mmCIF file of C-alpha atoms in Angstrom:
data_model
loop_
_atom_site.group_PDB
_atom_site.id
_atom_site.type_symbol
_atom_site.label_atom_id
_atom_site.label_comp_id
_atom_site.label_asym_id
_atom_site.label_seq_id
_atom_site.Cartn_x
_atom_site.Cartn_y
_atom_site.Cartn_z
ATOM 1 C CA MET A 1 -13.037 -7.068 -11.741
ATOM 2 C CA SER A 2 -12.279 -3.449 -12.235
ATOM 3 C CA ASP A 3 -11.195 -1.926 -15.527
ATOM 4 C CA GLU A 4 -7.845 -0.958 -13.776
ATOM 5 C CA HIS A 5 -7.278 -4.578 -12.786
ATOM 6 C CA THR A 6 -8.129 -5.850 -16.221
ATOM 7 C CA SER A 7 -5.731 -3.402 -17.735
ATOM 8 C CA LEU A 8 -2.958 -4.472 -15.345
ATOM 9 C CA LEU A 9 -3.488 -8.211 -16.294
ATOM 10 C CA ARG A 10 -3.369 -7.250 -19.956
ATOM 11 C CA ALA A 11 -0.140 -5.200 -19.407
ATOM 12 C CA ILE A 12 1.480 -8.107 -17.519
ATOM 13 C CA GLY A 13 0.665 -10.544 -20.340
ATOM 14 C CA GLU A 14 2.067 -8.146 -22.936
ATOM 15 C CA ALA A 15 5.253 -7.587 -20.888
ATOM 16 C CA LEU A 16 5.737 -11.370 -20.633
ATOM 17 C CA GLY A 17 5.036 -11.972 -24.289
ATOM 18 C CA LEU A 18 1.823 -13.957 -23.616
ATOM 19 C CA PRO A 19 -0.816 -14.261 -26.261
ATOM 20 C CA GLY A 20 -3.295 -12.682 -23.953
ATOM 21 C CA PRO A 21 -3.851 -11.228 -20.424
ATOM 22 C CA TYR A 22 -2.003 -12.805 -17.397
ATOM 23 C CA LEU A 23 -4.252 -15.395 -15.893
ATOM 24 C CA GLU A 24 -5.194 -15.480 -12.360
ATOM 25 C CA ILE A 25 -6.263 -18.791 -10.665
ATOM 26 C CA GLN A 26 -9.258 -18.459 -8.499
ATOM 27 C CA GLY A 27 -8.760 -21.027 -5.790
ATOM 28 C CA GLU A 28 -10.951 -21.893 -2.839
ATOM 29 C CA LEU A 29 -10.938 -19.459 0.029
ATOM 30 C CA GLU A 30 -11.636 -19.898 3.752
ATOM 31 C CA ASP A 31 -15.118 -19.126 4.897
ATOM 32 C CA ALA A 32 -13.863 -17.162 7.892
ATOM 33 C CA PHE A 33 -12.270 -13.697 7.693
ATOM 34 C CA SER A 34 -8.505 -13.569 8.018
ATOM 35 C CA LEU A 35 -6.838 -11.615 10.853
ATOM 36 C CA GLY A 36 -4.514 -10.029 8.310
ATOM 37 C CA THR A 37 -5.038 -7.844 5.224
ATOM 38 C CA MET A 38 -6.861 -10.354 3.155
ATOM 39 C CA PHE A 39 -10.614 -10.854 3.609
ATOM 40 C CA SER A 40 -10.275 -14.558 3.269
ATOM 41 C CA ALA A 41 -7.147 -16.646 3.186
ATOM 42 C CA PRO A 42 -6.593 -19.110 0.278
ATOM 43 C CA ILE A 43 -6.753 -22.855 1.070
ATOM 44 C CA SER A 44 -6.162 -24.329 -2.399
ATOM 45 C CA ASP A 45 -4.251 -23.573 -5.650
ATOM 46 C CA HIS A 46 -4.666 -19.829 -6.083
ATOM 47 C CA ARG A 47 -2.862 -17.104 -8.004
ATOM 48 C CA GLU A 48 -3.821 -13.492 -7.529
ATOM 49 C CA VAL A 49 -2.400 -10.104 -8.668
ATOM 50 C CA LEU A 50 -2.807 -7.770 -5.763
ATOM 51 C CA GLY A 51 -1.730 -4.627 -7.563
ATOM 52 C CA GLY A 52 0.989 -3.168 -9.830
ATOM 53 C CA ALA A 53 1.773 -0.583 -12.440
ATOM 54 C CA ARG A 54 2.957 -0.246 -15.992
ATOM 55 C CA ASP A 55 5.357 2.504 -17.100
ATOM 56 C CA PRO A 56 3.772 3.853 -20.345
ATOM 57 C CA ASN A 57 7.139 5.200 -21.527
ATOM 58 C CA THR A 58 9.168 2.047 -21.253
ATOM 59 C CA GLY A 59 6.640 -0.741 -21.108
ATOM 60 C CA HIS A 60 8.068 -1.963 -17.824
ATOM 61 C CA VAL A 61 5.457 -3.724 -15.573
ATOM 62 C CA ALA A 62 5.822 -4.564 -11.882
ATOM 63 C CA TRP A 63 3.189 -6.333 -9.871
ATOM 64 C CA VAL A 64 2.510 -7.975 -6.500
ATOM 65 C CA GLU A 65 1.486 -11.587 -6.863
ATOM 66 C CA LEU A 66 0.068 -13.917 -4.224
ATOM 67 C CA ARG A 67 0.195 -17.719 -4.762
ATOM 68 C CA SER A 68 -0.964 -20.614 -2.653
ATOM 69 C CA ALA A 69 -1.259 -24.298 -2.963
ATOM 70 C CA THR A 70 -3.303 -27.088 -1.473
ATOM 71 C CA PRO A 71 -2.525 -27.568 2.247
ATOM 72 C CA VAL A 72 -0.002 -30.220 3.284
ATOM 73 C CA ASP A 73 -0.656 -31.631 6.734
ATOM 74 C CA GLY A 74 -2.718 -28.548 7.612
ATOM 75 C CA TYR A 75 -0.052 -26.057 6.354
ATOM 76 C CA VAL A 76 -1.080 -23.773 3.571
ATOM 77 C CA PRO A 77 1.887 -22.840 1.294
ATOM 78 C CA VAL A 78 1.569 -19.085 0.580
ATOM 79 C CA ALA A 79 4.165 -16.938 -1.285
ATOM 80 C CA ILE A 80 4.003 -13.188 -2.144
ATOM 81 C CA ASP A 81 6.484 -11.740 -4.743
ATOM 82 C CA VAL A 82 7.022 -8.496 -6.544
ATOM 83 C CA ARG A 83 7.682 -9.333 -10.076
ATOM 84 C CA PHE A 84 9.045 -7.360 -13.008
ATOM 85 C CA ALA A 85 8.688 -7.978 -16.732
ATOM 86 C CA TRP A 86 9.063 -6.287 -20.021
ATOM 87 C CA GLY A 87 10.176 -7.048 -23.555
ATOM 88 C CA GLY A 88 8.634 -10.551 -23.652
ATOM 89 C CA GLY A 89 10.217 -11.882 -20.440
ATOM 90 C CA SER A 90 10.653 -11.769 -16.660
ATOM 91 C CA ARG A 91 13.242 -9.318 -15.477
ATOM 92 C CA GLY A 92 13.308 -9.747 -11.699
ATOM 93 C CA GLU A 93 11.566 -11.108 -8.666
ATOM 94 C CA VAL A 94 11.782 -9.892 -5.013
ATOM 95 C CA VAL A 95 10.140 -11.316 -1.881
ATOM 96 C CA PRO A 96 8.820 -8.254 -0.125
ATOM 97 C CA TYR A 97 8.960 -7.983 3.659
ATOM 98 C CA THR A 98 5.893 -9.510 5.392
ATOM 99 C CA TYR A 99 5.370 -10.764 8.990
ATOM 100 C CA ASN A 100 3.855 -13.849 7.350
ATOM 101 C CA PRO A 101 2.698 -14.077 3.738
ATOM 102 C CA TYR A 102 -0.391 -16.161 4.882
ATOM 103 C CA PHE A 103 -1.974 -12.914 6.175
ATOM 104 C CA GLY A 104 -1.523 -11.209 2.806
ATOM 105 C CA VAL A 105 -0.742 -7.674 1.824
ATOM 106 C CA ARG A 106 -2.825 -4.778 0.651
ATOM 107 C CA VAL A 107 -1.280 -2.586 -2.100
ATOM 108 C CA GLU A 108 -1.965 1.098 -1.541
ATOM 109 C CA LEU A 109 0.155 2.661 -4.264
ATOM 110 C CA ALA A 110 2.328 1.394 -7.129
ATOM 111 C CA ARG A 111 4.269 3.760 -9.472
ATOM 112 C CA TRP A 112 7.235 3.772 -11.878
ATOM 113 C CA TYR A 113 9.727 6.659 -11.727
ATOM 114 C CA GLY A 114 12.196 5.885 -14.475
ATOM 115 C CA GLU A 115 13.885 2.595 -13.528
ATOM 116 C CA ARG A 116 12.743 2.838 -9.927
ATOM 117 C CA PHE A 117 9.518 1.083 -8.904
ATOM 118 C CA VAL A 118 7.777 2.533 -5.737
ATOM 119 C CA LEU A 119 5.323 0.394 -3.740
ATOM 120 C CA LEU A 120 3.220 1.407 -0.724
ATOM 121 C CA TYR A 121 1.661 -1.602 0.926
ATOM 122 C CA ARG A 122 0.258 -2.812 4.226
ATOM 123 C CA GLU A 123 1.250 -6.134 5.544
ATOM 124 C CA LYS A 124 -0.098 -7.625 8.855
ATOM 125 C CA HIS A 125 1.599 -5.199 11.189
ATOM 126 C CA LYS A 126 3.217 -2.348 9.248
ATOM 127 C CA MET A 127 2.567 0.138 6.355
ATOM 128 C CA LEU A 128 5.716 0.126 4.260
ATOM 129 C CA LEU A 129 6.825 2.685 1.617
ATOM 130 C CA SER A 130 9.314 0.670 -0.569
ATOM 131 C CA HIS A 131 11.311 1.056 -3.706
ATOM 132 C CA PHE A 132 12.992 -1.413 -6.005
ATOM 133 C CA ASP A 133 15.953 -0.587 -8.333
ATOM 134 C CA PRO A 134 17.744 -2.589 -11.066
ATOM 135 C CA PRO A 135 18.527 -5.534 -11.091
ATOM 136 C CA TYR A 136 15.284 -5.879 -9.037
ATOM 137 C CA GLU A 137 16.688 -8.315 -6.543
ATOM 138 C CA ALA A 138 16.158 -6.390 -3.309
ATOM 139 C CA GLN A 139 13.797 -4.054 -1.490
ATOM 140 C CA ASP A 140 14.510 -0.886 0.480
ATOM 141 C CA ARG A 141 11.644 0.116 2.777
ATOM 142 C CA ILE A 142 10.560 2.821 5.204
ATOM 143 C CA GLU A 143 7.898 2.165 7.809
ATOM 144 C CA ILE A 144 5.152 4.781 8.005
ATOM 145 C CA ASP A 145 1.919 5.194 9.921
ATOM 146 C CA ASP A 146 -1.425 3.875 8.738
ATOM 147 C CA ASP A 147 -2.783 7.363 8.662
ATOM 148 C CA PHE A 148 -1.231 8.685 5.507
ATOM 149 C CA ILE A 149 -2.146 10.833 2.440
ATOM 150 C CA VAL A 150 -0.657 10.999 -0.968
ATOM 151 C CA ASP A 151 -0.278 14.472 -2.579
ATOM 152 C CA ASP A 152 1.128 14.162 -6.009
ATOM 153 C CA ASP A 153 4.586 12.687 -5.581
ATOM 154 C CA ARG A 154 4.746 13.004 -1.823
ATOM 155 C CA VAL A 155 3.499 10.770 0.918
ATOM 156 C CA PHE A 156 2.607 12.349 4.252
ATOM 157 C CA TYR A 157 1.967 10.454 7.502
ATOM 158 C CA LEU A 158 1.547 10.849 11.258
ATOM 159 C CA ASP A 159 4.387 10.315 13.595
ATOM 160 C CA GLY A 160 3.680 11.178 17.174
ATOM 161 C CA GLY A 161 3.210 14.936 17.405
ATOM 162 C CA HIS A 162 4.378 15.512 13.793
ATOM 163 C CA LEU A 163 3.196 15.243 10.154
ATOM 164 C CA ARG A 164 6.134 13.908 8.204
ATOM 165 C CA GLY A 165 6.577 13.366 4.501
ATOM 166 C CA ARG A 166 8.678 11.570 1.962
ATOM 167 C CA ALA A 167 9.168 12.745 -1.645
ATOM 168 C CA MET A 168 9.016 10.044 -4.216
ATOM 169 C CA PRO A 169 11.045 8.632 -5.813
ATOM 170 C CA THR A 170 14.052 9.708 -3.799
ATOM 171 C CA MET A 171 12.390 9.033 -0.437
ATOM 172 C CA THR A 172 14.055 12.104 0.994
ATOM 173 C CA GLU A 173 12.176 13.675 3.942
ATOM 174 C CA THR A 174 10.113 16.768 3.438
ATOM 175 C CA GLU A 175 9.744 19.601 5.939
ATOM 176 C CA THR A 176 8.028 18.447 9.115
ATOM 177 C CA ARG A 177 4.791 19.965 10.396
ATOM 178 C CA SER A 178 3.972 19.994 14.153
ATOM 179 C CA ILE A 179 0.528 18.768 15.120
ATOM 180 C CA PRO A 180 -1.429 18.669 18.417
ATOM 181 C CA ARG A 181 -0.923 15.632 20.451
ATOM 182 C CA SER A 182 -3.802 13.258 20.913
ATOM 183 C CA ASP A 183 -4.559 10.340 23.203
ATOM 184 C CA HIS A 184 -7.459 9.224 21.170
ATOM 185 C CA GLY A 185 -6.231 9.245 17.551
ATOM 186 C CA TYR A 186 -6.678 11.453 14.502
ATOM 187 C CA ARG A 187 -8.382 11.564 11.164
ATOM 188 C CA LEU A 188 -6.220 12.740 8.313
ATOM 189 C CA TRP A 189 -7.342 13.508 4.711
ATOM 190 C CA LEU A 190 -6.326 15.479 1.679
ATOM 191 C CA GLU A 191 -8.764 18.320 1.039
ATOM 192 C CA ARG A 192 -7.061 19.412 -2.185
ATOM 193 C CA ARG A 193 -3.662 19.557 -3.660
ATOM 194 C CA GLY A 194 -1.257 20.967 -1.184
ATOM 195 C CA LEU A 195 -3.725 21.162 1.723
ATOM 196 C CA ALA A 196 -4.429 18.471 4.330
ATOM 197 C CA ARG A 197 -7.046 18.430 7.078
ATOM 198 C CA LEU A 198 -6.447 16.866 10.473
ATOM 199 C CA ALA A 199 -9.108 16.177 13.060
ATOM 200 C CA VAL A 200 -8.117 15.377 16.684
ATOM 201 C CA LEU A 201 -10.579 12.570 17.713
ATOM 202 C CA PRO A 202 -12.481 12.630 21.037
ATOM 203 C CA ARG A 203 -12.468 10.100 23.651
ATOM 204 C CA PHE A 204 -15.007 7.312 23.147
ATOM 205 C CA THR A 205 -17.777 7.451 25.591
ATOM 206 C CA SER A 206 -20.820 5.970 23.813
ATOM 207 C CA ARG A 207 -21.815 5.308 20.307
ATOM 208 C CA GLU A 208 -24.601 7.800 20.516
ATOM 209 C CA THR A 209 -22.393 10.683 21.453
ATOM 210 C CA TYR A 210 -19.140 9.570 19.828
ATOM 211 C CA ASP A 211 -20.307 9.775 16.204
ATOM 212 C CA ALA A 212 -21.517 13.343 16.643
ATOM 213 C CA ALA A 213 -18.332 14.301 18.414
ATOM 214 C CA VAL A 214 -16.241 12.910 15.462
ATOM 215 C CA ALA A 215 -18.411 14.771 12.957
ATOM 216 C CA GLN A 216 -17.831 17.943 14.908
ATOM 217 C CA ALA A 217 -14.101 17.330 15.137
ATOM 218 C CA CYS A 218 -13.939 16.775 11.387
ATOM 219 C CA GLU A 219 -16.030 19.955 10.716
ATOM 220 C CA THR A 220 -13.449 22.061 12.733
ATOM 221 C CA ALA A 221 -10.419 20.063 11.618
ATOM 222 C CA MET A 222 -7.209 22.074 11.268
ATOM 223 C CA ARG A 223 -5.786 22.954 7.931
ATOM 224 C CA ILE A 224 -2.189 22.124 7.144
ATOM 225 C CA GLU A 225 -0.335 23.535 4.177
ATOM 226 C CA LEU A 226 1.833 20.724 2.889
ATOM 227 C CA PRO A 227 5.465 21.303 2.147
ATOM 228 C CA GLN A 228 6.379 21.098 -1.515
ATOM 229 C CA SER A 229 9.873 19.845 -0.765
#
């Protein structure tokens, strides 16, 4: 368990008024890999915190929780919630969009901006940039591409022949950058604050030649100055 996860469990416990950290329940998992975002799907009583954040200014905590129970007639009850707590009690609960909670979600980013909670996560089919506002009973979401980068308070992602962005927490669109079209995909990364690199990937021929071609594409990747607004 990472120090960050331990700190989150401690923050959840404090927000709920518990005498110690929030307790996870480590249930039995399937042996086979799941087809979704979890490595293995739960098949018994299980409670897991998938990610979240605490606002150091207000003490507000939000987290994504996965729960499952013992299968009934072969069906595994699985639920995923975004939960909110502070001041010794629960303050809200939202069921986030998923194609099917059984396949899980992967939290990529969780941040507080005042009273707005921003969550970037991958469910089975989509990458979603979401926000939650008081009274924390609903989710607003924007679908983005799996190829994304985070530069301070901006999320940039590929969309056809463009690099688009959203400024958090307002979710307003940033200035769009045109990129070369590719039939074989891209590799996008943040080189430093305000500067992205984009490699246009080659067509796959064989493993022996492909890896070298990808390395060359990354070496000569284009530089993109990211918009600040």
